[in-house]
C-alpha cells in the first residue's frame, strides 16, 4: 500500500477502516471467481462487485439489483449502442457510453480484466459473477462515503448534458440554489439523514429519490418514487411489478395490470406498486418542507407540461415517422437519414430536457433548452426535412402535406402553422391579452 | 407546522423568528385580500406579497416596486409571450417563462390560487393586491436570508442560459474564480456587508448591482448602476426618469430628456439620473478594489465591444429586416419565417451574450458564445436566408444584394465579405501583423 | 491605498505582506522600463511582469518562460487571430481572445498602457520588458495565493467552452466530484502540497499538471507531463527539446529527433524529454492513488480514442480539404466558405472535446459533445457540403465521390455509410451482439 498512498489513506478515513474491514475483506477472490489471481501470496480479485458488497450490505444490494441503475448495461444491446459502435466507434463507446452505463467485464489470457472493459465503474456494469452494477459508481473508492453519495455532483457524473441535464436543472432550481448557499448546514455525514429533521436547508438528488423521510426509509432502488418515465419519445406513467425472484419491471399505465400471483418474466408477480403509490412516496418527501397545495399544484404544472410535449409534438411526430418508414420514404435502418437525427434530438435531447426541467423546476431548461428547441426544430427542421424526403421520391410534397393535415392540423397548438400569424391572428391574440392584462398590453 | 417540519425549522433559523415574527404576522389576510381563507380559525392568505413585506421593510419595497425586476411580468403582454403561448404552449409558459418573469396570480372558484399561476415566485409576479414581484424570488422561503440573496447562484435562478448567461460569465471571470476560492472569507452574513471593508476577496452579483460601498447604501432597485441596456437588439445608454408617484422609467440617451417638473406617464418628473451618473455609481463599487485607470479602461473595452456589435451587426441587420418586411419579402408576423428566428437568436442570444461577456469579463462568452456566433450566423445563415426569401419572390437576389450594398458595404468590418480573403487581402493582413509582431509572424 | 481599500486589504492577507514586500517592491520602475511614471514622488510601473516577479521567484519564472502558457500570445500572429480581427472585430479580440491569450502591451502618448491592451492578465501577454505572460493570470492580485492557483476554477478562466472544455470535463469526472465533496480536506494552503501525503481526497488541475508528488517537484512549465497534443486537427505524441538558451519546443514524434549538442532555433539542444518520459511523469502523479493496471489501462482507453478520432475522421478529412483546395473547389483563404467552418468546428471544437473528455474521464464530453458531434457533422454536414461545392463547379459530384472512395472507403468504420445500414447489416450487428450479450439482445 506504500505504492499508492492516496488509496490507502482514503481507506483509512472510511467507516470500513474504523471497523477493521481491510483490503483483503473486499478483494479476496471467492471460490469460482474467474478474475482471481495471486498477489502477495493470497488470491485476490481486482473488481469488487455488488455481490461482494452484499456480504455486509445485503439490504442495499437487494434493493439495487432489480433497479434501473443496475440495468444500465442493457443499453449495450440496443440500437443506441449500434449508433455508438458503428457510427462512432468502439473506443468512443468504451471511454464514453460505458463509463456511465457500464461495460461487460472481460478477462484477458492472464485472467486480468481487459483495458477495453476496465477501469469501469459504470452503474450498470455486468460483472463476471453475474451481479449487476458497481457500488463505487456513487460511493467513490476507497472512502465509500454515504455523505459523498448524497452530493448532487455525484449524480452529475452521468445525469448531465444534452440528453438528460438533471444536474443543470437542479443547479438552476431553488433546491440547488439553497444547497449552494447552505451546504455547511446540510449535515451530510449524519447517519440517518432524515429530511426535515437532520437537515432542512435544501434537498439534494438523494433526498428526493433515495433518502429517508420521517415515514420512509432509505432505498437503493432509485426509481422507487418516480411516476412518469421521461426517457422515451413518449412519456407514460409507470406501474412497477415486483417479482418473487427479487427482480422487478416497469409497466406503462396504458397496459393492463397483472395480478399478484400471475406468471411474469419467468417468475411470479409478488407486488404491484402503482404509479400513484410511487408518486405518493415522492410527495411524502416534498411535504417535509412544502404544504400539500404547493406540492399538488407543482405536480399539476409538471403533468401539464408532459402532456403538452406528448400530445402536441411527440405522439404526432412519432406517428408520422412510422408512416414515412412504412411507405418507404425513409429506410428501416436507424440514423442513416438526417430526418432521423432531427427527430432523435427532438425527443432524446430537447424533449427530455423540457420534461426534466418541469419535473425539477429549472425554468430555463423547461423553456429555452426544452420546448423552444422542440418547437423550433419541429417547424423549421423536421417539417422541411419531411417535405424534402417526400419530394425526392415523388417529385411533390403531397404525402407530407397529407401527414401534416392528418396529425398536426387537428391540434389547436399547431393552428398558427396552418393559418398563419396573420394580422388577424395576432389581433385575436392581442384581444385575449387585453382581456387578461388590460388595453394596449401587447407590444 | 408539524406537517411541514422543514418549513418551520427554516423559519426558526430566520431573523424573523428571533424577533418573534411568526407565520400569522406575514400570512394574515388583510381586509380586502381576495385570497383570504379560514385556516385553523384565522383568515390567512397563501401568497405573501411585497405589499405585505412592506409593513416592516418599507424602504426596500419602495426601491423594488419601480425597478425592472418588479416589472418582469410585462413580458406577459409582449410578442415574446406570443411565441411562448402560441408556438410553445401555455403549460411550457407556466413551468418555464413565468417561473422567472412571474405570473398574474389568479384564483379558482374557492378563492385559492390556481395551479396555472401558483406556485410561482417569479420576480415580476403580478399580485392580487396590485403589488409587483416576489421578495422570495431572491430571499428563499422561509429563512428569508440576506446572505443567501447575496450568493451568485441566487441570481443564477434566472440570469443564465443562451439568452443572458450572466451566471456563466461571472463564473468564468476573475470575480467568480476568487469567490469560489475564498467564499469562506466573504463574510456573507455581515449586516452591512460593505465591499472593501467587510469583505475584499471578491464581489458577487449583489456587490456590484445592489450592495453597499463606503459611499453608497444598499439598493433594491437593481438597475440603478446600469448605464447600457444590453437587452434589446440595439444597445443604448439609458437615463433614468424618476416620477413623483414613486415609479420610474428608462429613457434611451438618443431621446430628448424631460425636465424636472414635466408631466410624464401620468405623473411628474421628480429626478433625472443620467447614464453617466448611473455609471459613476457602478465605478464607485469597482474602485473599492481597483484603480481608476483599471476601471476606466475596462469600460473603454466594454463600450468598444458594444459599439462593434451595434454598428457592424445589429443596426444594419435590423434595418434590412425592416426593409424586407416593408417590401413584402417577409410577413409582418413574427416567428413564422426561419430568417426571423435567425435574427432573433443573433441579437437575443448571441448578441446579448457577447455584450454581457464584455461587461463582466468572461472572455469565452464575449468571443466563442458571442461575436463568433454573431458573425458566423450573420454570414453563413442570415445572408443566405435573406437571399433565399428574395429569390423565392423575385427569381433573383437583386433586392438582397442591394440591401447588402447599402447597409453592409460601407462598413470596414465587412470588407472581407465583399472583396474576399484573397491572397492579396491576406498579404495585407500579414503585413499589418508583421509591423506589429515581427517578420514571418502570420502562420 | 485608502482609495482602493479592497486592493490593499487583499495584499495584507498575502505572504508578501507578512514578509514586508510592499507595493513599491513590485511596482517600482526599473531603469529602462518604458512604462515608468511618477506617482507619489517615486517612479513606478503599472504592469508587473514575470521579469519583475523573477527578482524573488527565479525558479518559477525560469520554468514558466519557455512554457506553452507563456507563448499563448503567439496566437496574435496566427490565422485564428485573422478570423478574430477581420471576421469579428478588434474590440471583440481585445475583450475576448486576448483576455486569455494575452495582448501585446502598448503605451499611449503619456507612456501609460492603452485601453486596447490593458487591463490584461492573459497568460501569454507580451510585456514591454520582453518577458512573456502574467503571473497574475493564475495568482490573482493582490493576494497572489498559491492555494487559489490550485483551484480548478482558476484554470477554468480559460480552459472551458466549446473549443477546450477541460473545466467541464473535470467537473464531470470522479476527480471533480470528489473535489466538490471533500474540498475542506484538500489542505489547499499547505506549502508543499504533495499528493498522497498532504491530501488524498481528490486531485485538482494543478495536482496532475504542476504540483508535487513524493518524487517530483512543482513545475511551472505546464506542458511538462503531457504526452499527446490534443490541440491541432490531428493529434501527435510530442517530444520536448530543451535548449541551452533556456527556451524549449515540442517536436512531434513523427519527426526525427535531434541530438544533444545539435544546433536548433538559434541555440543548442541541451536535453530531450521524450513523450514516453513526459507520460511517466504524469503516471507518477496517478500512482499516488491508483495501481499501475488502473493507470496503464486508462491510458490505453485514452490512446484508443485519440487514434479513433485521428484515423477515422481527422486525417482523411484534412487530406480531402487539402485536395479540394488544390483542385480549386475552395479558395486558399480560410473561413470564407461554409465547409471550412464545418471542418474547423469538427476538429477545433468537437474533436478536441472528445480527446479531452477521454484524457480526463468525462464520458459525456467524450461521447455527446465529442464523437457524437464529430460523426453527425461529418456525415450530415461536411459530406453534403463537399458534394455541394463540387457540384457547383462541375455540375456533378464525381470529384467528391472519388475523394470519399479514396479516403473514407478503406476505413472499416465508414462501411455503414457506403453499404448502408440495410436489414442485412443490422442483422450482422445483431449477430455480433448476440454472441457477446446473448440471444435477442438487440432491441
PDB file of C-alpha atoms in Angstrom, chain A residues 71-176:
ATOM      1  CA  UNK A  71     -29.829  -2.464 -15.560  1.00  0.00           C
ATOM      2  CA  UNK A  72     -27.960   0.443 -17.171  1.00  0.00           C
ATOM      3  CA  UNK A  73     -25.876  -2.078 -19.109  1.00  0.00           C
ATOM      4  CA  UNK A  74     -28.898  -3.127 -21.156  1.00  0.00           C
ATOM      5  CA  UNK A  75     -28.052  -0.306 -23.496  1.00  0.00           C
ATOM      6  CA  UNK A  76     -25.130  -2.410 -24.676  1.00  0.00           C
ATOM      7  CA  UNK A  77     -27.654  -4.458 -26.609  1.00  0.00           C
ATOM      8  CA  UNK A  78     -29.728  -1.625 -28.035  1.00  0.00           C
ATOM      9  CA  UNK A  79     -29.816   0.470 -31.175  1.00  0.00           C
ATOM     10  CA  UNK A  80     -28.254   3.306 -29.181  1.00  0.00           C
ATOM     11  CA  UNK A  81     -25.205   1.153 -28.884  1.00  0.00           C
ATOM     12  CA  UNK A  82     -25.366   0.375 -32.589  1.00  0.00           C
ATOM     13  CA  UNK A  83     -25.074   4.098 -33.152  1.00  0.00           C
ATOM     14  CA  UNK A  84     -22.197   4.162 -30.694  1.00  0.00           C
ATOM     15  CA  UNK A  85     -20.179   1.300 -32.097  1.00  0.00           C
ATOM     16  CA  UNK A  86     -20.959   1.679 -35.797  1.00  0.00           C
ATOM     17  CA  UNK A  87     -21.273   5.404 -36.378  1.00  0.00           C
ATOM     18  CA  UNK A  88     -18.878   6.449 -33.596  1.00  0.00           C
ATOM     19  CA  UNK A  89     -16.505   3.598 -32.822  1.00  0.00           C
ATOM     20  CA  UNK A  90     -15.744   1.131 -30.057  1.00  0.00           C
ATOM     21  CA  UNK A  91     -13.054   3.231 -28.342  1.00  0.00           C
ATOM     22  CA  UNK A  92     -15.564   6.089 -28.010  1.00  0.00           C
ATOM     23  CA  UNK A  93     -18.125   3.697 -26.577  1.00  0.00           C
ATOM     24  CA  UNK A  94     -15.560   2.456 -24.052  1.00  0.00           C
ATOM     25  CA  UNK A  95     -14.385   5.902 -22.937  1.00  0.00           C
ATOM     26  CA  UNK A  96     -17.863   7.387 -23.333  1.00  0.00           C
ATOM     27  CA  UNK A  97     -21.145   5.454 -23.009  1.00  0.00           C
ATOM     28  CA  UNK A  98     -19.796   2.611 -20.912  1.00  0.00           C
ATOM     29  CA  UNK A  99     -18.248   4.833 -18.239  1.00  0.00           C
ATOM     30  CA  UNK A 100     -21.831   5.581 -17.176  1.00  0.00           C
ATOM     31  CA  UNK A 101     -23.804   2.592 -18.424  1.00  0.00           C
ATOM     32  CA  UNK A 102     -21.181   0.033 -17.511  1.00  0.00           C
ATOM     33  CA  UNK A 103     -19.220  -2.466 -19.548  1.00  0.00           C
ATOM     34  CA  UNK A 104     -19.462  -6.243 -19.721  1.00  0.00           C
ATOM     35  CA  UNK A 105     -16.282  -7.091 -17.832  1.00  0.00           C
ATOM     36  CA  UNK A 106     -13.997  -9.341 -19.893  1.00  0.00           C
ATOM     37  CA  UNK A 107     -10.737 -11.086 -18.975  1.00  0.00           C
ATOM     38  CA  UNK A 108      -7.569 -11.383 -20.998  1.00  0.00           C
ATOM     39  CA  UNK A 109      -5.473 -14.510 -21.403  1.00  0.00           C
ATOM     40  CA  UNK A 110      -3.946 -13.968 -17.966  1.00  0.00           C
ATOM     41  CA  UNK A 111      -7.401 -13.691 -16.321  1.00  0.00           C
ATOM     42  CA  UNK A 112      -6.991  -9.958 -15.823  1.00  0.00           C
ATOM     43  CA  UNK A 113      -9.718  -7.515 -16.865  1.00  0.00           C
ATOM     44  CA  UNK A 114      -9.077  -6.133 -20.354  1.00  0.00           C
ATOM     45  CA  UNK A 115      -8.306  -2.479 -20.992  1.00  0.00           C
ATOM     46  CA  UNK A 116     -11.449  -2.328 -23.125  1.00  0.00           C
ATOM     47  CA  UNK A 117     -13.633  -3.106 -20.136  1.00  0.00           C
ATOM     48  CA  UNK A 118     -11.626  -1.887 -17.143  1.00  0.00           C
ATOM     49  CA  UNK A 119     -11.282   0.646 -15.484  1.00  0.00           C
ATOM     50  CA  UNK A 120     -15.071   0.924 -15.426  1.00  0.00           C
ATOM     51  CA  UNK A 121     -17.351   1.939 -12.599  1.00  0.00           C
ATOM     52  CA  UNK A 122     -20.458   2.266 -14.757  1.00  0.00           C
ATOM     53  CA  UNK A 123     -23.628   1.921 -12.732  1.00  0.00           C
ATOM     54  CA  UNK A 124     -24.900  -0.945 -14.892  1.00  0.00           C
ATOM     55  CA  UNK A 125     -21.636  -2.866 -15.199  1.00  0.00           C
ATOM     56  CA  UNK A 126     -22.184  -6.536 -15.975  1.00  0.00           C
ATOM     57  CA  UNK A 127     -19.854  -8.379 -13.643  1.00  0.00           C
ATOM     58  CA  UNK A 128     -18.207 -11.760 -14.015  1.00  0.00           C
ATOM     59  CA  UNK A 129     -20.090 -13.132 -11.009  1.00  0.00           C
ATOM     60  CA  UNK A 130     -23.473 -12.300 -12.571  1.00  0.00           C
ATOM     61  CA  UNK A 131     -24.177  -9.338 -10.353  1.00  0.00           C
ATOM     62  CA  UNK A 132     -25.046  -6.026 -11.940  1.00  0.00           C
ATOM     63  CA  UNK A 133     -23.693  -2.561 -11.346  1.00  0.00           C
ATOM     64  CA  UNK A 134     -20.978  -1.040  -9.272  1.00  0.00           C
ATOM     65  CA  UNK A 135     -21.403   0.421  -5.794  1.00  0.00           C
ATOM     66  CA  UNK A 136     -18.363   2.618  -6.429  1.00  0.00           C
ATOM     67  CA  UNK A 137     -20.264   4.346  -9.219  1.00  0.00           C
ATOM     68  CA  UNK A 138     -21.658   6.519  -6.426  1.00  0.00           C
ATOM     69  CA  UNK A 139     -19.600   5.654  -3.351  1.00  0.00           C
ATOM     70  CA  UNK A 140     -16.144   6.654  -4.584  1.00  0.00           C
ATOM     71  CA  UNK A 141     -13.223   4.392  -3.827  1.00  0.00           C
ATOM     72  CA  UNK A 142     -11.718   3.864  -1.278  1.00  0.00           C
ATOM     73  CA  UNK A 143     -13.651   6.027   1.144  1.00  0.00           C
ATOM     74  CA  UNK A 144     -17.075   4.613   0.215  1.00  0.00           C
ATOM     75  CA  UNK A 145     -18.763   7.547   1.855  1.00  0.00           C
ATOM     76  CA  UNK A 146     -22.525   7.923   2.197  1.00  0.00           C
ATOM     77  CA  UNK A 147     -22.074  11.683   2.558  1.00  0.00           C
ATOM     78  CA  UNK A 148     -20.312  11.845  -0.794  1.00  0.00           C
ATOM     79  CA  UNK A 149     -23.010   9.794  -2.494  1.00  0.00           C
ATOM     80  CA  UNK A 150     -25.563  12.333  -1.277  1.00  0.00           C
ATOM     81  CA  UNK A 151     -23.806  15.174  -3.125  1.00  0.00           C
ATOM     82  CA  UNK A 152     -25.501  16.395  -6.301  1.00  0.00           C
ATOM     83  CA  UNK A 153     -22.193  16.247  -8.156  1.00  0.00           C
ATOM     84  CA  UNK A 154     -22.092  12.507  -7.606  1.00  0.00           C
ATOM     85  CA  UNK A 155     -25.278  12.027  -9.621  1.00  0.00           C
ATOM     86  CA  UNK A 156     -23.939  14.588 -12.099  1.00  0.00           C
ATOM     87  CA  UNK A 157     -21.267  12.099 -13.178  1.00  0.00           C
ATOM     88  CA  UNK A 158     -23.904  10.722 -15.548  1.00  0.00           C
ATOM     89  CA  UNK A 159     -27.045  12.819 -15.195  1.00  0.00           C
ATOM     90  CA  UNK A 160     -25.971  15.888 -17.161  1.00  0.00           C
ATOM     91  CA  UNK A 161     -25.619  17.061 -20.710  1.00  0.00           C
ATOM     92  CA  UNK A 162     -27.876  17.398 -23.727  1.00  0.00           C
ATOM     93  CA  UNK A 163     -29.765  14.156 -23.257  1.00  0.00           C
ATOM     94  CA  UNK A 164     -30.677  14.451 -19.578  1.00  0.00           C
ATOM     95  CA  UNK A 165     -29.478  17.626 -17.867  1.00  0.00           C
ATOM     96  CA  UNK A 166     -30.715  16.758 -14.384  1.00  0.00           C
ATOM     97  CA  UNK A 167     -27.660  18.237 -12.726  1.00  0.00           C
ATOM     98  CA  UNK A 168     -28.038  21.520 -14.591  1.00  0.00           C
ATOM     99  CA  UNK A 169     -31.781  21.661 -13.849  1.00  0.00           C
ATOM    100  CA  UNK A 170     -31.122  21.041 -10.163  1.00  0.00           C
ATOM    101  CA  UNK A 171     -28.455  23.728 -10.020  1.00  0.00           C
ATOM    102  CA  UNK A 172     -30.845  26.281 -11.511  1.00  0.00           C
ATOM    103  CA  UNK A 173     -33.699  25.296  -9.206  1.00  0.00           C
ATOM    104  CA  UNK A 174     -34.438  26.810  -5.810  1.00  0.00           C
ATOM    105  CA  UNK A 175     -33.319  23.483  -4.379  1.00  0.00           C
ATOM    106  CA  UNK A 176     -29.875  23.773  -5.918  1.00  0.00           C
TER     107      UNK A 176
END
